[in-house]
């Protein structure tokens, strides 16, 4: 299910002294089934952008098309759109409220008016997808560890069976392993037929997985490209307050010192392989 | 009953920069809140400059000495103007207005925000807000700052700003710093690293001592800084790097020495 933005601008509090153009003439298409990373400094318009993708915000000018349907058209069923485009906000575990984990995850599907059997099946599927053991069903969602609570919140959105999943900083505040676990999980979603849009401050989060990375700056599309294309442009990213993954930074620092390395490494393994080869250790064990 | 802290013994020395690591739920924040009597120990004692935190008559002297900065800058800012926000603490202490002015000036200078003194905090970037929060703590002229994941919600440049400011306070003013974080590369910059697990101190030492124990750290759901991970993988491929590499700069220097000797 593709999402297209055509010349979208969004102005908060227009006509007041607080007028703020959060999005400025943004055009892009996220094709079906792709994994996109969205990065940008604080205030660059990332959150405003993703809230347009399921109709939570309406553009001040321009059009948003989800599955070729113009969300601004009269009579568009936004509820149906939000079911197809799931949005996971920052710190989603703060929104848990159910008495049990089952109740919490079942809330959305029940609101769709599904039969009890179908609600059961969806909750079970969602729990399986996020790696929560069925024995968690009857437990309270409060007092879970940070990573587990986040899985429950994610399962609540997955139970709506969206075609597109948008995640805003899904790893913020998690310990390194929790971060890896959530990222590994999100990585499986395109294989299940979902497009993924992952918003992050962490370049490492998007380097490892994204098909395309969108860099936002001052409400505009600053760059779009594959991780390898973007992260070889370290100076440009640093100029707007972003960085590159540690692996790309390492390669870049060595290139500045005269090493003949390819600038396309985005993961640590790629960087290490290139460096070892340059030192004549290319055939070493992995 | 589970113990959030379980028989912890720890000394933070004057002028030291201590990083505290640990998985979610390991007791880091509970520990931090014991440093200025926000929490009191159920058993054992916490001494700040020799003062027992359970002794109520010391409460305010302890809080004057130990300032706290939390994760979310938006939850810590109370005023509509930056300098008024920083003045909040000394005003509450009933300081004379001339002294308040001086302290605010000093605190904002220390975090590099003096030029933004008349701005509205909600219009600042995350890193700037967090520096205002730090200035608010500094206005009480503490001897020690305890920062609980101060960079968790910031973008890369905001993180760099806050890291730089706090390291400068430590270096130039001798401020004692306790820095809680999930970012291993931030911990690598500390004098000493304390790793919490299950409410106990699981590992402790200079970054070079702690970050060579990568297997143990991974068992504790942590990691090593990227430069350490890269050095490990290069060694596994037969690249003869010296031990104790912590930062990308050190790694690049070591690699360049090998490269020119090739």
Coordinates of C-alpha atoms in Angstrom, one line a residue:
Chain A
X1 CA 0.0 0.0 0.0
X2 CA 1.9 3.0 -1.2
X3 CA 1.8 6.4 0.6
X4 CA 2.3 9.5 -1.5
X5 CA 2.7 13.1 -0.4
X6 CA 2.3 15.8 -3.1
X7 CA 3.6 19.3 -2.2
X8 CA 2.5 19.0 1.4
X9 CA 2.9 22.0 3.6
X10 CA 1.7 22.2 7.2
X11 CA 1.5 25.4 9.2
X12 CA 0.8 25.3 12.9
X13 CA -1.2 28.3 14.4
X14 CA -1.4 30.2 11.1
X15 CA -2.0 33.9 11.4
X16 CA -0.7 34.1 15.0
X17 CA 2.7 35.3 16.3
X18 CA 3.4 31.6 16.9
X19 CA 2.9 30.6 13.2
X20 CA 5.2 27.8 12.4
X21 CA 5.7 26.1 9.0
X22 CA 6.5 22.5 10.2
X23 CA 6.4 21.0 6.7
X24 CA 7.3 23.0 3.6
X25 CA 6.4 21.6 0.2
X26 CA 7.2 17.9 0.8
X27 CA 6.7 15.4 -2.0
X28 CA 7.6 11.8 -1.8
X29 CA 6.3 8.2 -2.3
X30 CA 6.9 5.3 0.0
X31 CA 6.3 2.2 -2.2
X32 CA 4.5 -0.8 -0.9
X33 CA 6.5 -3.2 1.2
X34 CA 9.6 -1.0 1.7
X35 CA 11.4 -0.1 4.8
X36 CA 12.1 3.6 5.2
X37 CA 14.1 5.4 7.8
X38 CA 13.3 9.0 8.6
X39 CA 16.0 11.0 10.4
X40 CA 16.3 14.7 11.2
X41 CA 17.2 16.9 14.0
X42 CA 14.7 17.9 16.7
X43 CA 12.1 20.2 15.1
X44 CA 12.8 19.2 11.5
X45 CA 9.2 18.1 10.9
X46 CA 9.6 14.3 11.3
X47 CA 6.6 13.9 13.7
X48 CA 4.4 16.2 11.8
X49 CA 5.3 14.3 8.6
X50 CA 4.3 10.9 9.9
X51 CA 1.0 12.2 11.4
X52 CA 0.0 13.1 7.9
X53 CA 0.5 9.6 6.7
X54 CA -2.7 8.3 8.5
X55 CA -4.7 11.5 8.5
X56 CA -4.1 12.5 12.1
X57 CA -3.0 15.9 10.7
X58 CA -4.3 17.5 7.5
X59 CA -2.0 19.3 5.2
X60 CA -2.4 23.1 5.1
X61 CA -1.8 22.7 1.3
X62 CA -1.0 19.8 -0.9
X63 CA -2.3 16.2 -0.9
X64 CA -1.7 12.9 0.9
X65 CA -2.6 9.7 -0.9
X66 CA -2.8 6.4 0.9
X67 CA -3.4 3.5 -1.5
X68 CA -4.2 6.1 -4.2
X69 CA -7.0 7.5 -2.1
X70 CA -6.7 11.3 -1.4
X71 CA -7.2 11.7 2.3
X72 CA -8.5 15.2 1.8
X73 CA -11.4 14.1 -0.3
X74 CA -14.9 14.5 1.1
X75 CA -16.3 11.3 2.6
X76 CA -13.0 9.5 3.0
X77 CA -13.2 6.9 5.8
X78 CA -10.3 8.0 8.0
X79 CA -11.0 5.3 10.5
X80 CA -10.4 2.7 7.8
X81 CA -7.2 4.5 6.8
X82 CA -5.9 4.5 10.4
X83 CA -6.6 0.8 10.6
X84 CA -4.4 0.2 7.6
X85 CA -1.6 2.7 8.6
X86 CA -0.7 2.0 12.2
X87 CA 1.2 4.6 14.2
X88 CA 3.3 3.7 17.2
X89 CA 4.2 6.8 19.1
X90 CA 7.2 7.4 21.3
X91 CA 7.2 5.6 24.6
X92 CA 4.1 3.7 23.6
X93 CA 4.1 1.7 26.8
X94 CA 2.8 4.9 28.6
X95 CA -0.4 4.3 26.7
X96 CA -1.0 0.8 28.1
X97 CA -4.2 0.7 30.2
X98 CA -5.7 -2.8 30.1
X99 CA -6.2 -4.8 33.2
X100 CA -4.5 -7.7 31.5
X101 CA -2.1 -7.9 28.5
X102 CA -4.9 -9.7 26.5
X103 CA -7.4 -6.9 27.3
X104 CA -4.9 -4.2 26.2
X105 CA -4.1 -5.8 22.9
X106 CA -7.7 -6.7 22.2
X107 CA -8.9 -3.1 22.6
X108 CA -8.3 -2.1 19.0
X109 CA -9.7 -5.2 17.3
X110 CA -12.8 -5.1 19.6
X111 CA -13.4 -1.5 18.5
X112 CA -13.5 -2.7 14.9
X113 CA -16.6 -4.7 15.9
X114 CA -14.9 -8.1 15.3
X115 CA -16.4 -11.3 16.7
X116 CA -14.8 -12.7 19.9
X117 CA -13.2 -15.6 18.0
X118 CA -11.5 -13.2 15.5
X119 CA -10.3 -10.9 18.4
X120 CA -8.8 -14.0 20.1
X121 CA -7.0 -15.0 16.9
X122 CA -5.7 -11.5 16.2
X123 CA -4.4 -11.1 19.8
X124 CA -2.7 -14.5 19.6
X125 CA -1.1 -13.6 16.3
X126 CA 0.1 -10.2 17.4
X127 CA 1.6 -11.6 20.6
X128 CA 3.4 -14.3 18.6
X129 CA 4.8 -11.6 16.1
X130 CA 6.3 -9.6 18.9
X131 CA 7.7 -12.6 20.7
X132 CA 5.4 -12.5 23.8
X133 CA 4.8 -16.0 25.3
X134 CA 1.0 -16.9 25.4
X135 CA 1.5 -17.2 29.2
X136 CA 1.6 -13.4 29.4
X137 CA -2.1 -13.1 28.4
X138 CA -3.5 -12.9 31.8
X139 CA -0.8 -10.8 33.3
X140 CA -1.0 -7.1 34.1
X141 CA 0.8 -4.9 31.6
X142 CA 2.2 -2.8 34.4
X143 CA 5.5 -3.7 36.0
X144 CA 6.8 -5.3 32.8
X145 CA 10.4 -4.5 31.8
X146 CA 10.9 -1.6 29.4
X147 CA 11.4 -3.8 26.4
X148 CA 8.5 -6.1 27.2
X149 CA 6.1 -3.3 27.8
X150 CA 7.0 -1.8 24.5
X151 CA 6.3 -5.2 22.8
X152 CA 2.8 -5.2 24.3
X153 CA 2.2 -1.7 23.0
X154 CA 3.5 -2.8 19.6
X155 CA 1.2 -5.9 19.7
X156 CA -1.8 -3.6 20.3
X157 CA -1.1 -1.8 17.0
X158 CA -0.2 -5.1 15.1
X159 CA -3.6 -6.6 16.2
X160 CA -5.2 -4.0 13.9
X161 CA -3.4 -5.8 11.1
X162 CA -2.1 -2.6 9.4
X163 CA -0.5 -2.7 6.0
X164 CA 1.9 0.1 6.9
X165 CA 3.5 0.5 10.3
X166 CA 5.0 3.8 11.4
X167 CA 7.2 3.8 14.5
X168 CA 8.4 7.0 16.2
X169 CA 11.7 6.4 18.0
X170 CA 10.9 2.8 19.0
X171 CA 14.2 2.3 20.8
X172 CA 14.4 5.4 22.9
X173 CA 15.2 4.7 26.5
X174 CA 15.9 1.0 26.0
X175 CA 19.1 -0.7 27.1
X176 CA 21.4 -1.9 24.3
X177 CA 19.9 -5.4 24.2
X178 CA 16.4 -4.1 24.3
X179 CA 17.2 -1.9 21.4
X180 CA 18.6 -4.7 19.4
X181 CA 15.6 -6.9 20.1
X182 CA 13.1 -4.3 19.1
X183 CA 15.0 -3.5 15.9
X184 CA 15.3 -7.2 15.0
X185 CA 11.6 -7.5 15.5
X186 CA 10.8 -4.5 13.3
X187 CA 13.1 -6.0 10.6
X188 CA 10.7 -8.9 10.3
X189 CA 7.7 -6.8 9.4
X190 CA 8.4 -6.2 5.7
X191 CA 8.6 -10.0 5.2
X192 CA 5.0 -10.1 6.6
X193 CA 3.9 -7.8 3.9
X194 CA 4.0 -4.5 5.9
X195 CA 5.7 -1.4 4.8
X196 CA 7.7 0.2 7.7
X197 CA 8.5 3.8 8.4
X198 CA 11.0 4.1 11.3
X199 CA 11.7 7.5 12.7
X200 CA 14.9 7.8 14.7
X201 CA 17.6 10.0 16.0
X202 CA 19.9 7.0 15.9
X203 CA 21.7 6.7 12.6
X204 CA 22.7 3.2 13.5
X205 CA 19.0 2.1 13.8
X206 CA 18.2 3.0 10.2
X207 CA 21.6 2.1 8.7
X208 CA 21.1 -1.6 9.5
X209 CA 17.8 -2.0 7.9
X210 CA 16.3 0.7 5.7
X211 CA 15.8 0.4 2.0
X212 CA 15.7 4.2 1.8
X213 CA 16.5 6.9 4.3
X214 CA 14.7 10.2 4.2
X215 CA 16.5 13.1 5.9
X216 CA 14.3 16.0 7.0
X217 CA 15.6 19.4 7.8
X218 CA 13.6 22.6 8.5
X219 CA 10.4 21.0 7.3
X220 CA 11.9 20.0 3.9
X221 CA 13.1 16.8 2.3
X222 CA 16.9 17.4 2.7
X223 CA 18.1 14.1 1.2
X224 CA 16.7 10.7 0.1
X225 CA 18.8 7.7 -0.6
X226 CA 20.0 4.3 0.4
X227 CA 21.9 4.2 3.7
X228 CA 25.2 3.7 1.8
X229 CA 24.5 6.7 -0.4
X230 CA 23.7 9.0 2.6
X231 CA 26.2 7.9 5.1
X232 CA 29.1 8.6 2.7
X233 CA 28.0 12.3 3.0
X234 CA 29.1 12.7 6.6
X235 CA 30.0 16.4 6.4
X236 CA 26.5 17.3 5.0
X237 CA 24.8 15.4 7.7
X238 CA 26.9 16.8 10.5
X239 CA 26.2 20.3 9.1
X240 CA 22.6 19.9 10.1
X241 CA 23.3 18.4 13.5
X242 CA 23.1 14.7 12.5
X243 CA 25.8 12.1 12.5
X244 CA 26.6 8.9 10.7
X245 CA 26.8 5.4 12.2
X246 CA 30.0 4.7 14.0
X247 CA 31.1 2.4 11.2
X248 CA 30.7 5.0 8.5
X249 CA 32.5 7.5 10.7
X250 CA 35.4 5.2 11.3
X251 CA 35.8 4.6 7.5
X252 CA 35.5 8.3 6.8
X253 CA 38.1 9.2 9.4
X254 CA 40.5 6.7 7.9
X255 CA 39.8 8.0 4.4
X256 CA 40.7 11.5 5.7
X257 CA 44.0 10.0 6.8
X258 CA 44.7 8.8 3.3
X259 CA 43.4 5.2 3.4
X260 CA 42.0 3.9 0.1
X261 CA 38.6 2.5 1.4
X262 CA 35.2 2.4 -0.2
X263 CA 32.9 4.9 1.5
X264 CA 29.9 2.7 1.4
X265 CA 30.2 0.8 4.7
X266 CA 27.2 1.3 6.9
X267 CA 27.5 -1.6 9.3
X268 CA 30.4 -2.5 11.5
X269 CA 31.1 -5.8 9.7
X270 CA 31.4 -4.0 6.4
X271 CA 33.8 -1.4 7.8
X272 CA 35.9 -4.1 9.5
X273 CA 36.1 -6.2 6.3
X274 CA 37.2 -3.2 4.3
X275 CA 39.9 -2.2 6.9
X276 CA 41.2 -5.7 7.3
X277 CA 41.5 -6.1 3.5
X278 CA 43.4 -2.8 3.3
X279 CA 45.8 -4.2 5.9
X280 CA 46.2 -7.4 3.9
X281 CA 44.2 -9.4 6.4
X282 CA 41.2 -9.9 4.0
X283 CA 41.1 -13.7 4.4
X284 CA 40.9 -13.7 8.2
X285 CA 38.3 -15.6 10.1
X286 CA 35.0 -14.0 10.8
Chain B
X1 CA 9.8 -8.9 47.8
X2 CA 12.4 -7.7 45.3
X3 CA 15.1 -5.3 46.3
X4 CA 15.6 -2.4 43.9
X5 CA 19.0 -1.9 45.5
X6 CA 20.7 -4.8 47.2
X7 CA 23.6 -4.1 49.6
X8 CA 25.3 -1.5 47.4
X9 CA 28.5 0.0 48.7
X10 CA 30.0 2.7 46.5
X11 CA 32.0 5.9 47.0
X12 CA 32.0 8.8 44.5
X13 CA 35.0 10.9 45.0
X14 CA 35.2 14.7 44.8
X15 CA 35.9 15.9 41.3
X16 CA 35.3 12.4 39.8
X17 CA 33.2 11.7 36.7
X18 CA 31.4 8.4 37.2
X19 CA 29.2 6.7 34.6
X20 CA 26.5 4.3 35.7
X21 CA 25.4 1.6 33.3
X22 CA 22.8 -1.1 33.6
X23 CA 19.9 -2.7 31.8
X24 CA 16.4 -1.3 32.2
X25 CA 15.2 -2.1 35.8
X26 CA 18.8 -2.7 37.1
X27 CA 18.5 -0.1 39.8
X28 CA 20.3 2.9 38.2
X29 CA 17.6 5.5 38.8
X30 CA 16.9 4.2 42.3
X31 CA 20.6 4.6 43.0
X32 CA 20.7 8.1 41.6
X33 CA 17.7 9.1 43.8
X34 CA 19.6 8.1 46.9
X35 CA 22.3 10.6 46.2
X36 CA 20.2 13.6 47.3
X37 CA 17.6 12.2 49.7
X38 CA 14.9 11.8 47.0
X39 CA 14.9 8.3 48.2
X40 CA 16.1 7.0 51.6
X41 CA 17.7 3.6 52.1
X42 CA 15.6 0.9 53.8
X43 CA 18.9 -0.4 55.2
X44 CA 22.4 0.9 55.2
X45 CA 23.3 4.6 55.0
X46 CA 24.2 7.2 52.3
X47 CA 26.6 9.9 53.3
X48 CA 27.0 13.1 51.4
X49 CA 30.0 15.1 52.6
X50 CA 29.7 13.1 55.8
X51 CA 26.0 14.0 56.2
X52 CA 23.5 11.1 56.6
X53 CA 20.7 11.5 54.1
X54 CA 18.2 10.1 56.6
X55 CA 18.8 12.9 59.0
X56 CA 16.1 15.5 58.2
X57 CA 18.2 18.5 59.4
X58 CA 20.7 17.9 56.6
X59 CA 18.0 17.6 53.8
X60 CA 18.5 21.0 52.3
X61 CA 22.2 21.2 52.7
X62 CA 22.4 17.8 50.9
X63 CA 20.1 19.0 48.1
X64 CA 22.2 22.2 47.7
X65 CA 25.3 20.1 47.2
X66 CA 23.8 17.4 44.9
X67 CA 21.9 18.7 41.9
X68 CA 19.7 16.3 39.8
X69 CA 19.0 16.5 36.1
X70 CA 16.4 14.0 34.6
X71 CA 15.8 12.5 31.2
X72 CA 12.9 14.6 29.8
X73 CA 13.8 18.3 29.6
X74 CA 10.1 19.2 29.1
X75 CA 9.3 17.9 32.6
X76 CA 12.0 20.0 34.3
X77 CA 11.3 23.5 33.0
X78 CA 8.9 25.5 35.1
X79 CA 9.1 29.1 33.8
X80 CA 8.2 30.9 30.5
X81 CA 11.6 32.6 30.2
X82 CA 15.0 30.9 30.4
X83 CA 16.5 33.1 33.1
X84 CA 13.4 32.9 35.3
X85 CA 13.6 29.2 35.0
X86 CA 17.2 29.2 36.2
X87 CA 16.4 31.6 39.0
X88 CA 13.7 29.3 40.4
X89 CA 16.0 27.4 42.8
X90 CA 17.9 30.4 44.4
X91 CA 14.6 32.3 44.5
X92 CA 13.0 29.5 46.5
X93 CA 16.0 29.7 48.9
X94 CA 15.1 33.3 49.4
X95 CA 18.4 34.7 48.2
X96 CA 18.7 38.5 47.7
X97 CA 17.9 39.5 44.1
X98 CA 21.4 40.7 43.4
X99 CA 22.8 37.4 44.3
X100 CA 20.2 35.6 42.2
X101 CA 21.1 37.7 39.2
X102 CA 24.7 36.8 39.7
X103 CA 24.0 33.1 40.1
X104 CA 21.8 33.0 37.0
X105 CA 24.4 34.7 34.9
X106 CA 27.1 32.3 36.2
X107 CA 25.0 29.2 35.6
X108 CA 23.9 30.3 32.1
X109 CA 27.5 31.1 31.2
X110 CA 28.7 27.7 32.4
X111 CA 26.3 26.0 30.0
X112 CA 26.8 28.4 27.1
X113 CA 23.2 29.7 27.1
X114 CA 23.7 33.3 28.4
X115 CA 22.8 34.7 24.9
X116 CA 19.4 32.9 25.1
X117 CA 18.5 34.2 28.6
X118 CA 15.3 35.9 27.4
X119 CA 14.1 33.2 25.2
X120 CA 11.0 31.0 25.8
X121 CA 12.2 27.5 26.9
X122 CA 9.6 25.6 24.9
X123 CA 11.0 27.1 21.6
X124 CA 14.5 25.8 22.3
X125 CA 15.9 22.6 20.9
X126 CA 16.2 19.5 23.1
X127 CA 19.9 20.0 23.8
X128 CA 19.3 23.7 24.7
X129 CA 16.5 22.8 27.0
X130 CA 18.6 20.2 28.7
X131 CA 21.4 22.8 29.2
X132 CA 18.8 25.1 30.8
X133 CA 17.8 22.3 33.1
X134 CA 21.5 21.9 34.0
X135 CA 21.9 25.6 34.6
X136 CA 18.9 25.4 36.9
X137 CA 20.8 22.8 39.0
X138 CA 24.0 24.9 38.8
X139 CA 22.3 28.0 40.2
X140 CA 22.2 26.2 43.5
X141 CA 26.0 26.0 43.3
X142 CA 26.1 22.2 43.8
X143 CA 29.4 20.3 44.3
X144 CA 28.0 17.3 42.4
X145 CA 25.6 16.8 39.5
X146 CA 23.6 13.6 39.1
X147 CA 22.2 13.2 35.6
X148 CA 19.8 10.4 34.9
X149 CA 19.9 9.6 31.2
X150 CA 20.2 13.2 30.2
X151 CA 20.7 12.5 26.5
X152 CA 18.1 9.7 26.0
X153 CA 15.6 12.0 24.2
X154 CA 18.1 14.2 22.3
X155 CA 19.3 14.1 18.7
X156 CA 23.0 13.6 18.0
X157 CA 23.9 17.3 18.1
X158 CA 21.9 17.8 21.3
X159 CA 23.7 14.9 22.8
X160 CA 27.1 16.3 21.9
X161 CA 26.2 19.7 23.4
X162 CA 25.1 18.2 26.7
X163 CA 28.1 15.8 26.9
X164 CA 30.5 18.6 26.2
X165 CA 29.0 21.0 28.7
X166 CA 29.0 18.5 31.5
X167 CA 32.6 17.4 30.8
X168 CA 33.7 21.0 30.8
X169 CA 32.0 21.6 34.2
X170 CA 33.9 18.6 35.5
X171 CA 37.2 19.6 34.1
X172 CA 37.2 23.3 34.7
X173 CA 35.1 23.7 37.8
X174 CA 36.0 20.3 39.4
X175 CA 32.3 19.4 39.5
X176 CA 31.7 15.9 40.6
X177 CA 29.5 14.1 38.1
X178 CA 27.4 10.9 38.2
X179 CA 26.2 10.2 34.7
X180 CA 23.6 7.5 34.1
X181 CA 23.3 6.3 30.5
X182 CA 22.5 3.6 28.0
X183 CA 25.1 4.9 25.5
X184 CA 28.4 3.0 25.9
X185 CA 30.4 5.7 24.0
X186 CA 29.3 8.2 26.7
X187 CA 30.4 5.9 29.5
X188 CA 33.8 5.5 27.7
X189 CA 34.5 9.2 28.5
X190 CA 34.1 8.8 32.3
X191 CA 36.9 8.4 34.9
X192 CA 35.1 5.3 36.3
X193 CA 32.3 3.1 35.1
X194 CA 29.8 1.4 37.5
X195 CA 27.7 -1.3 36.0
X196 CA 24.5 -2.2 37.9
X197 CA 22.6 -5.5 37.6
X198 CA 19.7 -6.7 39.8
X199 CA 20.2 -3.9 42.2
X200 CA 23.9 -4.7 42.8
X201 CA 27.1 -3.4 41.5
X202 CA 28.1 -6.0 39.0
X203 CA 31.3 -4.4 37.5
X204 CA 33.3 -1.4 38.4
X205 CA 36.5 0.2 37.1
X206 CA 38.1 2.5 34.6
X207 CA 36.4 2.3 31.2
X208 CA 39.5 0.4 29.8
X209 CA 39.0 -2.2 32.5
X210 CA 35.3 -2.5 32.1
X211 CA 35.0 -2.5 28.4
X212 CA 37.4 -5.3 27.8
X213 CA 34.8 -7.6 29.4
X214 CA 32.6 -7.6 26.4
X215 CA 31.1 -11.0 27.0
X216 CA 30.1 -10.2 30.6
X217 CA 28.6 -6.8 29.4
X218 CA 26.5 -8.6 26.8
X219 CA 25.3 -11.0 29.4
X220 CA 24.1 -8.0 31.4
X221 CA 22.2 -6.8 28.3
X222 CA 24.7 -4.1 27.6
X223 CA 27.3 -3.6 24.9
X224 CA 30.7 -2.1 24.3
X225 CA 31.4 1.2 22.6
X226 CA 31.6 1.0 18.8
X227 CA 35.3 1.5 18.7
X228 CA 35.8 -1.4 21.1
X229 CA 33.5 -3.7 19.0
X230 CA 35.4 -2.7 15.8
X231 CA 38.8 -3.4 17.4
X232 CA 37.6 -6.8 18.7
X233 CA 36.4 -7.8 15.2
X234 CA 39.6 -6.5 13.6
X235 CA 41.7 -8.5 16.1
X236 CA 39.6 -11.6 15.2
X237 CA 40.7 -11.1 11.6
X238 CA 44.4 -11.0 12.6
X239 CA 44.9 -7.3 12.8
X240 CA 47.4 -6.8 15.7
X241 CA 45.8 -3.9 17.6
X242 CA 47.0 -2.9 21.1
X243 CA 44.6 -3.6 24.0
X244 CA 42.6 -0.9 25.6
X245 CA 41.2 1.0 22.6
X246 CA 38.1 2.9 23.6
X247 CA 37.4 5.7 21.2
X248 CA 37.3 6.0 17.4
X249 CA 40.2 8.5 17.5
X250 CA 42.3 5.9 19.4
X251 CA 41.3 3.2 16.9
X252 CA 42.1 5.4 13.9
X253 CA 45.5 6.3 15.3
X254 CA 46.4 2.7 16.1
X255 CA 45.3 1.6 12.6
X256 CA 47.3 4.3 10.9
X257 CA 50.4 3.2 12.8
X258 CA 49.9 -0.4 11.4
X259 CA 49.1 0.9 8.0
X260 CA 52.3 2.9 7.7
X261 CA 54.4 0.0 9.0
X262 CA 52.9 -2.4 6.4

